[in-house]
């Protein structure tokens, strides 16, 4: 009996700790969050898709879209579409939007944003990501590995009723790893002049990304450009992934 009680306490404790372990960026500490349960728990993500929202301008819905709903489409009979929430993107405007999530047929998390126009819903665009942040300041923020080689973080704005990414000079990568095969770093993106040839087992840090190029720092502190020949079936740099399924 004592063993059963002890096991139950341990199980409850571990579940509680897992539920509490949510990485909320310091700039969005004031936001509430909700997990989106689309029934695809076998996708291998470290957590369910999540929406971070401003509770003062958001109404949670969390309902599966059924056949007959205007947002239902025939392919969705193989996966759930979730009407997550009704919210404002800009708290100063009297415009409300619906956040609709689906993971597609092959675990590709994405959020579609619809603008309410009377009884109609007008699609503003779709963003592929695991976590969506909607603070109400006029922008949307995203993170999470979704058809990308790493956890790419982006910012979006609405421009003429279309979602548009706010361009960054580079994307931050921030992966520290130990390479599993030799790679070559170059002095610039032309890949003509070699900077360093790193052996298998070398420790590196991936700093930035632009298109197919990565800026990599060696353990000594040299910084050079690297372009992977392929990340499939196995990446030479653990932490970077093949972009597809």
Coordinates of N, CA and C in Angstrom, one line a residue:
X1 N 0.8 -1.2 0.0 CA 0.0 0.0 0.0 C 0.9 1.3 0.0
X2 N 1.9 1.2 0.8 CA 2.8 2.4 0.9 C 3.5 2.6 -0.4
X3 N 3.9 1.5 -1.1 CA 4.5 1.6 -2.4 C 3.6 2.3 -3.4
X4 N 2.3 1.9 -3.4 CA 1.3 2.5 -4.3 C 1.1 4.0 -4.0
X5 N 1.0 4.3 -2.7 CA 0.9 5.8 -2.4 C 2.1 6.6 -2.8
X6 N 3.3 6.0 -2.6 CA 4.6 6.7 -2.9 C 4.6 6.9 -4.4
X7 N 4.3 5.8 -5.2 CA 4.3 5.9 -6.6 C 3.3 6.9 -7.2
X8 N 2.1 7.0 -6.5 CA 1.1 8.0 -6.9 C 1.6 9.4 -6.7
X9 N 2.2 9.6 -5.6 CA 2.8 10.9 -5.3 C 3.8 11.3 -6.3
X10 N 4.7 10.4 -6.6 CA 5.8 10.6 -7.5 C 5.2 10.9 -8.9
X11 N 4.2 10.2 -9.3 CA 3.6 10.4 -10.6 C 2.9 11.8 -10.7
X12 N 2.2 12.2 -9.6 CA 1.6 13.5 -9.6 C 2.6 14.6 -9.6
X13 N 3.7 14.4 -8.9 CA 4.7 15.4 -8.8 C 5.4 15.6 -10.1
X14 N 5.7 14.5 -10.8 CA 6.4 14.6 -12.1 C 5.4 15.3 -13.1
X15 N 4.1 15.0 -13.1 CA 3.2 15.6 -14.0 C 3.1 17.1 -13.7
X16 N 3.1 17.4 -12.4 CA 3.0 18.9 -12.1 C 4.2 19.6 -12.5
X17 N 5.4 19.0 -12.4 CA 6.6 19.7 -12.8 C 6.6 19.9 -14.3
X18 N 6.2 18.9 -15.1 CA 6.1 19.0 -16.5 C 5.2 20.1 -16.9
X19 N 4.0 20.2 -16.3 CA 3.0 21.2 -16.6 C 3.5 22.6 -16.3
X20 N 4.4 22.7 -15.3 CA 4.9 24.0 -14.9 C 6.1 24.5 -15.7
X21 N 6.7 23.5 -16.5 CA 8.0 23.9 -17.2 C 7.6 24.4 -18.6
X22 N 7.3 25.7 -18.5 CA 6.9 26.5 -19.8 C 7.9 27.6 -19.9
X23 N 8.6 27.6 -21.0 CA 9.6 28.7 -21.3 C 8.9 29.9 -21.8
X24 N 8.7 30.9 -20.9 CA 8.0 32.1 -21.3 C 9.1 33.2 -21.4
X25 N 9.3 33.8 -22.6 CA 10.3 34.9 -22.7 C 10.0 36.0 -21.7
X26 N 11.1 36.6 -21.2 CA 11.0 37.7 -20.2 C 10.1 38.8 -20.8
X27 N 10.2 39.1 -22.1 CA 9.4 40.2 -22.7 C 7.9 39.9 -22.7
X28 N 7.5 38.6 -22.5 CA 6.1 38.3 -22.6 C 5.6 37.6 -21.3
X29 N 6.3 38.0 -20.2 CA 5.9 37.3 -18.9 C 4.5 37.7 -18.5
X30 N 3.9 38.7 -19.0 CA 2.6 39.1 -18.6 C 1.5 38.4 -19.4
X31 N 1.9 37.6 -20.4 CA 0.9 36.9 -21.2 C 0.5 35.6 -20.5
X32 N -0.8 35.2 -20.7 CA -1.3 33.9 -20.3 C -1.0 32.9 -21.5
X33 N -1.1 31.6 -21.2 CA -0.8 30.7 -22.3 C -1.8 29.5 -22.2
X34 N -2.0 28.8 -23.3 CA -2.8 27.7 -23.4 C -2.2 26.7 -24.3
X35 N -2.3 25.4 -24.0 CA -1.8 24.3 -24.9 C -2.9 24.0 -25.9
X36 N -2.5 23.8 -27.1 CA -3.5 23.4 -28.1 C -3.4 21.9 -28.3
X37 N -4.4 21.2 -27.9 CA -4.4 19.7 -28.0 C -5.1 19.3 -29.3
X38 N -4.3 18.9 -30.3 CA -4.9 18.5 -31.6 C -4.9 17.0 -31.8
X39 N -4.6 16.3 -30.7 CA -4.7 14.8 -30.7 C -3.5 14.2 -31.4
X40 N -2.5 14.9 -31.8 CA -1.3 14.4 -32.5 C -0.1 14.3 -31.5
X41 N -0.3 13.6 -30.4 CA 0.8 13.6 -29.4 C 2.0 12.8 -29.7
X42 N 2.0 12.2 -30.9 CA 3.2 11.4 -31.3 C 4.1 12.1 -32.2
X43 N 4.1 13.4 -32.3 CA 4.9 14.1 -33.2 C 6.3 14.3 -32.8
X44 N 6.6 14.0 -31.5 CA 8.0 14.1 -31.1 C 8.4 15.5 -30.6
X45 N 7.4 16.4 -30.5 CA 7.7 17.7 -29.9 C 8.0 17.6 -28.4
X46 N 8.7 18.6 -27.9 CA 9.0 18.5 -26.4 C 7.8 19.1 -25.6
X47 N 6.9 19.7 -26.3 CA 5.6 20.2 -25.7 C 4.6 20.4 -26.8
X48 N 3.3 20.4 -26.3 CA 2.2 20.7 -27.3 C 2.3 22.1 -27.8
X49 N 1.7 22.3 -29.0 CA 1.7 23.7 -29.5 C 1.0 24.6 -28.5
X50 N 1.5 25.9 -28.4 CA 1.0 26.8 -27.4 C 0.7 28.1 -28.0
X51 N -0.3 28.8 -27.5 CA -0.7 30.2 -27.8 C -0.5 31.0 -26.6
X52 N 0.3 32.1 -26.6 CA 0.4 33.0 -25.5 C -0.4 34.2 -25.9
X53 N -1.3 34.7 -25.0 CA -2.2 35.7 -25.3 C -2.4 36.7 -24.2
X54 N -2.9 37.9 -24.6 CA -3.3 38.9 -23.6 C -4.7 38.7 -23.2
X55 N -4.9 38.4 -21.9 CA -6.2 38.0 -21.4 C -7.2 39.1 -21.4
X56 N -6.7 40.4 -21.5 CA -7.6 41.5 -21.5 C -8.4 41.7 -22.8
X57 N -7.9 41.1 -23.9 CA -8.5 41.3 -25.2 C -8.7 39.9 -25.9
X58 N -8.7 38.8 -25.2 CA -8.8 37.5 -25.8 C -9.9 36.7 -25.1
X59 N -10.7 36.0 -26.0 CA -11.6 35.0 -25.5 C -11.2 33.6 -26.0
X60 N -11.0 32.7 -25.1 CA -10.6 31.4 -25.5 C -11.8 30.6 -26.1
X61 N -11.5 29.8 -27.1 CA -12.6 29.0 -27.7 C -12.2 27.5 -27.6
X62 N -11.1 27.1 -28.1 CA -10.6 25.7 -28.0 C -11.6 24.7 -28.4
X63 N -12.1 24.8 -29.6 CA -13.1 23.8 -30.1 C -12.6 23.3 -31.5
X64 N -12.9 22.0 -31.6 CA -12.5 21.4 -32.9 C -13.5 21.8 -34.0
X65 N -13.0 22.2 -35.1 CA -13.9 22.6 -36.2 C -14.5 21.3 -36.9
X66 N -15.8 21.3 -36.9 CA -16.5 20.1 -37.4 C -17.0 20.3 -38.9
X67 N -17.3 19.2 -39.5 CA -17.8 19.3 -40.9 C -19.0 20.2 -41.0
X68 N -19.1 21.0 -42.0 CA -20.2 22.0 -42.1 C -19.7 23.4 -41.7
X69 N -18.7 23.5 -40.9 CA -18.2 24.8 -40.5 C -17.5 25.4 -41.7
X70 N -17.6 26.8 -41.8 CA -17.0 27.4 -43.0 C -15.4 27.2 -43.1
X71 N -14.8 26.9 -42.0 CA -13.3 26.7 -42.1 C -12.9 25.2 -42.2
X72 N -13.9 24.4 -42.3 CA -13.6 23.0 -42.5 C -13.3 22.7 -44.0
X73 N -12.3 21.8 -44.2 CA -12.0 21.4 -45.6 C -11.8 19.9 -45.6
X74 N -12.0 19.3 -46.8 CA -12.1 17.8 -46.9 C -10.9 17.1 -46.3
X75 N -9.7 17.7 -46.5 CA -8.5 17.0 -46.0 C -8.4 16.9 -44.5
X76 N -9.2 17.7 -43.8 CA -9.1 17.8 -42.4 C -9.8 16.6 -41.7
X77 N -10.4 15.7 -42.5 CA -11.0 14.5 -41.9 C -9.8 13.6 -41.3
X78 N -8.6 13.9 -41.7 CA -7.5 13.1 -41.3 C -6.7 13.7 -40.1
X79 N -7.1 15.0 -39.7 CA -6.5 15.7 -38.6 C -7.4 16.7 -38.1
X80 N -7.2 17.2 -36.9 CA -8.1 18.2 -36.2 C -7.7 19.6 -36.6
X81 N -8.7 20.4 -36.8 CA -8.5 21.9 -36.9 C -9.1 22.5 -35.7
X82 N -8.4 23.3 -35.0 CA -8.8 23.8 -33.7 C -9.0 25.3 -33.8
X83 N -10.3 25.7 -33.5 CA -10.6 27.2 -33.3 C -10.1 27.6 -31.9
X84 N -8.9 28.2 -31.8 CA -8.3 28.4 -30.5 C -8.8 29.6 -29.8
X85 N -8.9 30.7 -30.4 CA -9.2 31.9 -29.7 C -9.7 33.0 -30.6
X86 N -10.4 34.0 -30.0 CA -10.8 35.2 -30.6 C -10.0 36.3 -29.9
X87 N -9.4 37.2 -30.6 CA -8.5 38.2 -30.0 C -8.3 39.4 -30.9
X88 N -7.6 40.4 -30.4 CA -7.2 41.6 -31.1 C -5.7 41.4 -31.4
X89 N -5.3 41.8 -32.6 CA -3.8 41.9 -32.8 C -3.3 43.2 -32.3
X90 N -4.1 44.3 -32.5 CA -3.8 45.6 -32.0 C -4.9 46.0 -31.0
X91 N -4.5 46.2 -29.8 CA -5.6 46.5 -28.8 C -6.2 47.8 -29.0
X92 N -5.6 48.7 -29.7 CA -6.1 50.0 -30.0 C -7.2 50.1 -31.1
X93 N -7.3 49.0 -31.8 CA -8.3 48.9 -32.9 C -9.4 48.0 -32.6
X94 N -10.6 48.3 -33.1 CA -11.8 47.5 -32.9 C -11.9 46.4 -33.9
X95 N -10.8 45.7 -34.1 CA -10.8 44.6 -35.1 C -10.5 43.3 -34.3
X96 N -11.3 42.3 -34.6 CA -11.1 41.0 -33.9 C -10.7 39.9 -34.9
X97 N -9.9 39.0 -34.4 CA -9.3 37.9 -35.3 C -9.5 36.6 -34.6
X98 N -9.6 35.5 -35.4 CA -9.7 34.2 -34.9 C -8.3 33.5 -35.2
X99 N -7.9 32.8 -34.2 CA -6.6 32.0 -34.3 C -7.0 30.5 -34.5
X100 N -6.7 30.0 -35.6 CA -7.1 28.6 -36.0 C -5.8 27.7 -36.2
X101 N -5.7 26.6 -35.5 CA -4.6 25.8 -35.5 C -4.8 24.4 -36.2
X102 N -3.9 24.0 -37.0 CA -3.9 22.6 -37.4 C -2.5 22.1 -37.6
X103 N -2.3 20.8 -37.5 CA -1.0 20.1 -37.6 C -0.8 19.4 -38.9
X104 N -1.8 19.6 -39.8 CA -1.7 18.9 -41.1 C -1.6 17.4 -40.9
X105 N -1.5 16.7 -42.1 CA -1.4 15.3 -42.0 C -0.1 14.7 -41.6
X106 N 0.9 15.5 -41.5 CA 2.3 15.0 -41.1 C 3.0 15.8 -40.1
X107 N 2.2 16.2 -39.0 CA 2.9 16.9 -37.9 C 3.6 18.2 -38.3
X108 N 2.9 19.1 -39.1 CA 3.4 20.4 -39.5 C 2.6 21.5 -38.8
X109 N 3.0 21.9 -37.6 CA 2.2 22.8 -36.8 C 2.1 24.2 -37.5
X110 N 0.8 24.7 -37.6 CA 0.6 26.0 -38.3 C -0.6 26.7 -37.7
X111 N -0.6 28.0 -37.7 CA -1.7 28.8 -37.3 C -2.2 29.7 -38.4
X112 N -3.5 29.7 -38.7 CA -4.1 30.5 -39.7 C -4.8 31.7 -38.9
X113 N -4.7 32.9 -39.4 CA -5.3 34.0 -38.8 C -6.4 34.5 -39.7
X114 N -7.6 34.7 -39.1 CA -8.8 35.1 -39.8 C -9.3 36.4 -39.2
X115 N -9.7 37.3 -40.0 CA -10.3 38.6 -39.6 C -11.8 38.5 -39.6
X116 N -12.5 38.9 -38.5 CA -13.9 38.8 -38.5 C -14.5 40.0 -39.3
X117 N -15.4 39.7 -40.2 CA -16.1 40.8 -41.0 C -17.5 40.4 -41.0
X118 N -18.3 40.9 -40.0 CA -19.7 40.5 -39.9 C -19.8 39.1 -39.6
X119 N -20.5 38.3 -40.4 CA -20.7 36.9 -40.2 C -19.6 36.1 -41.0
X120 N -18.7 36.8 -41.7 CA -17.6 36.1 -42.5 C -16.3 36.2 -41.7
X121 N -15.4 35.2 -42.2 CA -14.1 35.2 -41.7 C -13.1 35.3 -42.9
X122 N -12.3 36.3 -42.9 CA -11.4 36.6 -44.0 C -10.0 36.2 -43.6
X123 N -9.4 35.3 -44.4 CA -8.0 34.7 -44.1 C -7.0 35.8 -44.3
X124 N -6.2 36.0 -43.3 CA -5.0 37.0 -43.4 C -3.7 36.3 -43.8
X125 N -3.7 35.0 -43.5 CA -2.4 34.3 -43.8 C -2.2 33.1 -42.8
X126 N -1.2 32.3 -43.0 CA -0.9 31.2 -42.2 C 0.6 31.2 -41.8
X127 N 0.9 30.9 -40.6 CA 2.3 30.9 -40.0 C 2.6 29.5 -39.5
X128 N 3.7 29.0 -40.0 CA 4.2 27.7 -39.5 C 5.1 27.9 -38.3
X129 N 4.6 27.3 -37.2 CA 5.4 27.5 -35.9 C 4.8 26.6 -34.9
X130 N 5.5 26.3 -33.8 CA 4.9 25.6 -32.7 C 4.2 26.5 -31.7
X131 N 4.8 27.6 -31.4 CA 4.2 28.5 -30.4 C 4.0 29.9 -31.0
X132 N 2.8 30.4 -30.7 CA 2.4 31.7 -31.3 C 2.2 32.7 -30.1
X133 N 2.7 33.9 -30.2 CA 2.6 34.9 -29.2 C 1.7 36.1 -29.8
X134 N 0.7 36.5 -29.1 CA -0.2 37.5 -29.5 C -0.4 38.5 -28.4
X135 N 0.5 39.4 -28.2 CA 0.5 40.4 -27.1 C -0.5 41.5 -27.2
X136 N -0.9 41.8 -28.5 CA -1.9 42.9 -28.7 C -1.2 44.2 -29.0
X137 N 0.1 44.2 -29.3 CA 0.8 45.4 -29.7 C 0.9 45.7 -31.2
X138 N 0.1 44.9 -32.0 CA 0.1 45.0 -33.4 C 0.9 44.0 -34.2
X139 N 1.6 43.2 -33.4 CA 2.5 42.2 -34.0 C 2.2 40.8 -33.5
X140 N 2.6 39.8 -34.3 CA 2.6 38.4 -33.9 C 4.0 37.9 -33.8
X141 N 4.3 37.0 -32.9 CA 5.7 36.5 -32.7 C 5.6 35.0 -32.7
X142 N 6.6 34.3 -33.3 CA 6.5 32.8 -33.4 C 7.9 32.2 -33.0
X143 N 7.8 31.0 -32.5 CA 9.0 30.2 -32.3 C 8.6 28.7 -32.5
X144 N 9.6 27.8 -32.5 CA 9.4 26.4 -32.6 C 9.8 25.9 -33.9
X145 N 10.4 24.7 -33.9 CA 10.8 24.0 -35.1 C 9.6 23.5 -35.9
X146 N 9.4 24.1 -37.1 CA 8.3 23.7 -37.9 C 8.7 23.9 -39.4
X147 N 9.1 22.8 -40.0 CA 9.7 22.8 -41.3 C 10.9 23.7 -41.5
X148 N 11.6 23.8 -40.4 CA 12.8 24.6 -40.4 C 14.0 23.8 -39.8
X149 N 15.2 24.2 -40.0 CA 16.3 23.4 -39.6 C 16.6 23.6 -38.1
X150 N 16.0 24.6 -37.5 CA 16.2 24.9 -36.1 C 15.0 25.7 -35.6
X151 N 15.1 26.1 -34.3 CA 14.0 26.9 -33.7 C 14.1 28.3 -34.2
X152 N 13.5 28.6 -35.3 CA 13.6 29.9 -35.9 C 12.5 30.9 -35.3
X153 N 12.9 32.0 -34.8 CA 12.0 33.0 -34.2 C 11.7 34.1 -35.1
X154 N 10.4 34.4 -35.3 CA 10.0 35.5 -36.3 C 9.0 36.4 -35.7
X155 N 8.9 37.5 -36.4 CA 7.9 38.6 -36.0 C 7.1 38.9 -37.3
X156 N 5.8 39.1 -37.1 CA 4.9 39.4 -38.2 C 4.0 40.6 -37.9
X157 N 3.6 41.2 -39.0 CA 2.6 42.4 -38.9 C 1.6 42.2 -40.0
X158 N 0.5 42.9 -39.8 CA -0.6 42.9 -40.8 C -0.4 44.1 -41.7
X159 N -0.3 43.9 -43.0 CA -0.2 44.9 -43.9 C -1.2 44.8 -45.0
X160 N -2.2 45.7 -45.1 CA -3.3 45.6 -46.0 C -4.0 44.2 -46.0
X161 N -4.3 43.8 -44.7 CA -5.0 42.6 -44.5 C -4.3 41.3 -44.9
X162 N -3.0 41.4 -44.9 CA -2.1 40.2 -45.2 C -1.0 40.2 -44.1
X163 N -0.8 38.9 -43.6 CA 0.3 38.8 -42.7 C 1.7 38.9 -43.5
X164 N 2.6 39.6 -42.9 CA 3.9 39.8 -43.5 C 5.0 39.7 -42.5
X165 N 6.0 39.0 -42.8 CA 7.1 38.9 -41.8 C 7.9 40.1 -41.8
X166 N 8.3 40.5 -40.5 CA 9.2 41.7 -40.3 C 10.6 41.2 -40.5
X167 N 11.3 41.7 -41.5 CA 12.6 41.2 -41.9 C 13.6 41.5 -40.8
X168 N 14.4 40.5 -40.5 CA 15.6 40.6 -39.6 C 16.9 40.6 -40.5
X169 N 17.9 41.2 -40.1 CA 19.2 41.1 -40.8 C 19.7 39.7 -40.9
X170 N 19.5 39.0 -39.8 CA 19.9 37.5 -39.7 C 18.9 36.9 -38.8
X171 N 18.8 35.5 -38.8 CA 18.1 34.8 -37.8 C 19.1 34.3 -36.8
X172 N 18.8 34.5 -35.5 CA 19.6 33.9 -34.4 C 19.4 32.4 -34.3
X173 N 20.5 31.7 -34.2 CA 20.4 30.2 -34.0 C 20.7 29.8 -32.6
X174 N 21.9 30.1 -32.1 CA 22.2 29.9 -30.7 C 22.3 28.4 -30.3
X175 N 22.8 27.6 -31.2 CA 23.0 26.2 -30.9 C 24.5 25.9 -30.6
X176 N 24.7 25.2 -29.4 CA 26.1 24.8 -29.1 C 26.1 23.3 -29.3
X177 N 27.1 22.8 -30.0 CA 27.1 21.4 -30.4 C 28.5 20.9 -30.6
X178 N 28.5 19.6 -30.8 CA 29.8 18.9 -31.1 C 29.6 18.1 -32.4
X179 N 30.3 18.6 -33.4 CA 30.1 18.0 -34.8 C 30.4 16.6 -34.8
X180 N 29.7 15.8 -35.7 CA 29.9 14.4 -35.8 C 30.6 14.0 -37.1
X181 N 31.0 15.1 -37.9 CA 31.9 14.8 -39.0 C 32.6 16.2 -39.3
X182 N 33.7 16.1 -40.0 CA 34.5 17.3 -40.3 C 33.7 18.3 -41.2
X183 N 33.9 19.6 -40.9 CA 33.3 20.6 -41.7 C 34.4 21.7 -41.9
X184 N 34.1 22.5 -43.0 CA 35.0 23.6 -43.3 C 34.3 25.0 -43.2
X185 N 34.9 25.9 -42.5 CA 34.4 27.3 -42.4 C 35.1 28.2 -43.4
X186 N 34.4 29.2 -43.9 CA 35.0 30.1 -44.9 C 34.9 31.5 -44.4
X187 N 35.7 32.4 -45.0 CA 35.8 33.8 -44.6 C 34.6 34.6 -45.0
X188 N 33.9 34.2 -46.0 CA 32.7 35.0 -46.4 C 31.8 34.0 -47.1
X189 N 30.7 34.5 -47.6 CA 29.6 33.7 -48.1 C 29.9 33.2 -49.6
X190 N 31.0 33.6 -50.1 CA 31.3 33.1 -51.5 C 31.9 31.7 -51.3
X191 N 32.3 31.3 -50.1 CA 32.9 30.0 -49.8 C 34.2 29.8 -50.7
X192 N 34.9 30.8 -50.9 CA 36.1 30.6 -51.7 C 37.4 30.5 -50.9
X193 N 37.5 31.3 -49.8 CA 38.7 31.3 -49.0 C 38.4 30.5 -47.7
X194 N 39.1 29.5 -47.4 CA 39.0 28.6 -46.2 C 39.5 29.3 -45.0
X195 N 38.7 29.3 -43.9 CA 39.1 29.9 -42.7 C 39.6 28.8 -41.7
X196 N 38.9 27.7 -41.6 CA 39.3 26.7 -40.7 C 38.6 25.4 -41.1
X197 N 39.3 24.3 -40.9 CA 38.8 22.9 -41.1 C 38.7 22.3 -39.8
X198 N 37.4 22.0 -39.4 CA 37.2 21.5 -38.0 C 37.0 19.9 -38.1
X199 N 37.7 19.2 -37.2 CA 37.6 17.8 -37.2 C 36.4 17.3 -36.5
X200 N 36.0 16.0 -36.7 CA 34.9 15.4 -36.0 C 35.2 15.5 -34.5
X201 N 34.1 15.9 -33.8 CA 34.2 16.0 -32.3 C 34.5 17.4 -31.9
X202 N 34.8 18.3 -32.8 CA 35.0 19.7 -32.4 C 33.8 20.4 -31.9
X203 N 34.0 21.2 -30.8 CA 32.9 21.9 -30.2 C 32.7 23.3 -30.9
X204 N 31.4 23.6 -31.3 CA 31.1 24.8 -32.0 C 29.9 25.5 -31.4
X205 N 29.7 26.7 -31.9 CA 28.4 27.4 -31.6 C 27.9 28.0 -32.9
X206 N 26.6 27.7 -33.2 CA 26.0 28.3 -34.4 C 25.4 29.6 -34.0
X207 N 25.9 30.7 -34.6 CA 25.4 32.0 -34.1 C 24.2 32.5 -34.9
X208 N 24.4 32.6 -36.3 CA 23.4 33.2 -37.1 C 23.1 32.4 -38.3
X209 N 22.0 32.7 -39.0 CA 21.6 32.0 -40.2 C 21.1 33.0 -41.2
X210 N 21.5 32.9 -42.5 CA 21.0 33.6 -43.6 C 20.8 32.7 -44.8
X211 N 19.6 32.5 -45.2 CA 19.3 31.6 -46.3 C 19.8 30.2 -45.9
X212 N 20.7 29.6 -46.7 CA 21.3 28.3 -46.5 C 22.6 28.4 -45.7
X213 N 23.0 29.6 -45.3 CA 24.3 29.7 -44.7 C 24.2 29.9 -43.2
X214 N 25.2 29.4 -42.5 CA 25.3 29.5 -41.0 C 26.6 30.1 -40.6
X215 N 26.5 31.1 -39.7 CA 27.7 31.7 -39.1 C 28.1 30.9 -37.9
X216 N 29.3 30.3 -37.9 CA 29.7 29.4 -36.8 C 30.9 29.9 -36.1
X217 N 30.9 29.7 -34.8 CA 32.1 30.1 -33.9 C 32.8 28.8 -33.4
X218 N 34.1 28.8 -33.6 CA 34.9 27.6 -33.1 C 35.1 27.8 -31.6
X219 N 35.6 26.7 -31.0 CA 36.0 26.8 -29.6 C 37.1 27.8 -29.3
X220 N 37.9 28.0 -30.3 CA 39.0 29.0 -30.1 C 38.5 30.4 -30.2
X221 N 37.4 30.6 -31.0 CA 36.8 31.9 -31.1 C 36.8 32.5 -32.5
X222 N 37.2 31.7 -33.5 CA 37.2 32.1 -34.9 C 35.7 32.0 -35.3
X223 N 35.3 32.9 -36.2 CA 33.9 32.9 -36.7 C 34.0 32.9 -38.2
X224 N 33.3 31.9 -38.8 CA 33.2 31.7 -40.3 C 31.9 31.2 -40.8
X225 N 31.7 31.3 -42.1 CA 30.5 30.8 -42.7 C 30.6 29.3 -43.1
X226 N 29.5 28.7 -42.9 CA 29.4 27.2 -43.3 C 28.1 27.0 -44.0
X227 N 28.2 26.2 -45.1 CA 27.0 25.8 -45.8 C 26.9 24.3 -45.9
X228 N 25.9 23.7 -45.2 CA 25.8 22.3 -45.2 C 25.4 21.7 -46.6
X229 N 26.1 20.6 -46.9 CA 25.8 20.0 -48.2 C 24.4 19.3 -48.1
X230 N 24.2 18.7 -46.9 CA 22.9 18.1 -46.7 C 22.7 17.8 -45.2
X231 N 21.5 17.9 -44.7 CA 21.2 17.6 -43.3 C 20.4 16.3 -43.2
X232 N 20.3 15.6 -44.3 CA 19.6 14.4 -44.4 C 20.5 13.2 -44.9
X233 N 20.4 12.1 -44.3 CA 19.5 11.6 -43.2 C 20.0 12.0 -41.8
X234 N 21.3 12.5 -41.7 CA 21.8 12.8 -40.4 C 22.6 14.1 -40.6
X235 N 22.3 15.1 -39.7 CA 23.0 16.4 -39.7 C 24.4 16.2 -39.1
X236 N 25.4 16.8 -39.7 CA 26.8 16.8 -39.2 C 26.9 17.6 -37.9
X237 N 25.9 18.4 -37.7 CA 25.9 19.3 -36.5 C 24.6 19.1 -35.7
X238 N 24.6 18.2 -34.7 CA 23.4 17.9 -33.9 C 22.8 19.2 -33.4
X239 N 21.5 19.3 -33.5 CA 20.8 20.5 -33.2 C 20.2 21.2 -34.4
X240 N 20.8 20.9 -35.6 CA 20.2 21.4 -36.8 C 19.6 20.1 -37.5
X241 N 18.4 20.4 -38.1 CA 17.6 19.3 -38.6 C 17.3 19.4 -40.0
X242 N 17.0 18.3 -40.7 CA 16.5 18.3 -42.0 C 15.1 19.1 -42.0
X243 N 14.9 19.9 -43.0 CA 13.8 20.8 -42.9 C 12.4 20.1 -43.2
X244 N 12.4 19.0 -43.9 CA 11.2 18.3 -44.2 C 10.8 17.4 -43.1
X245 N 9.9 16.4 -43.5 CA 9.4 15.4 -42.5 C 10.5 14.4 -42.2

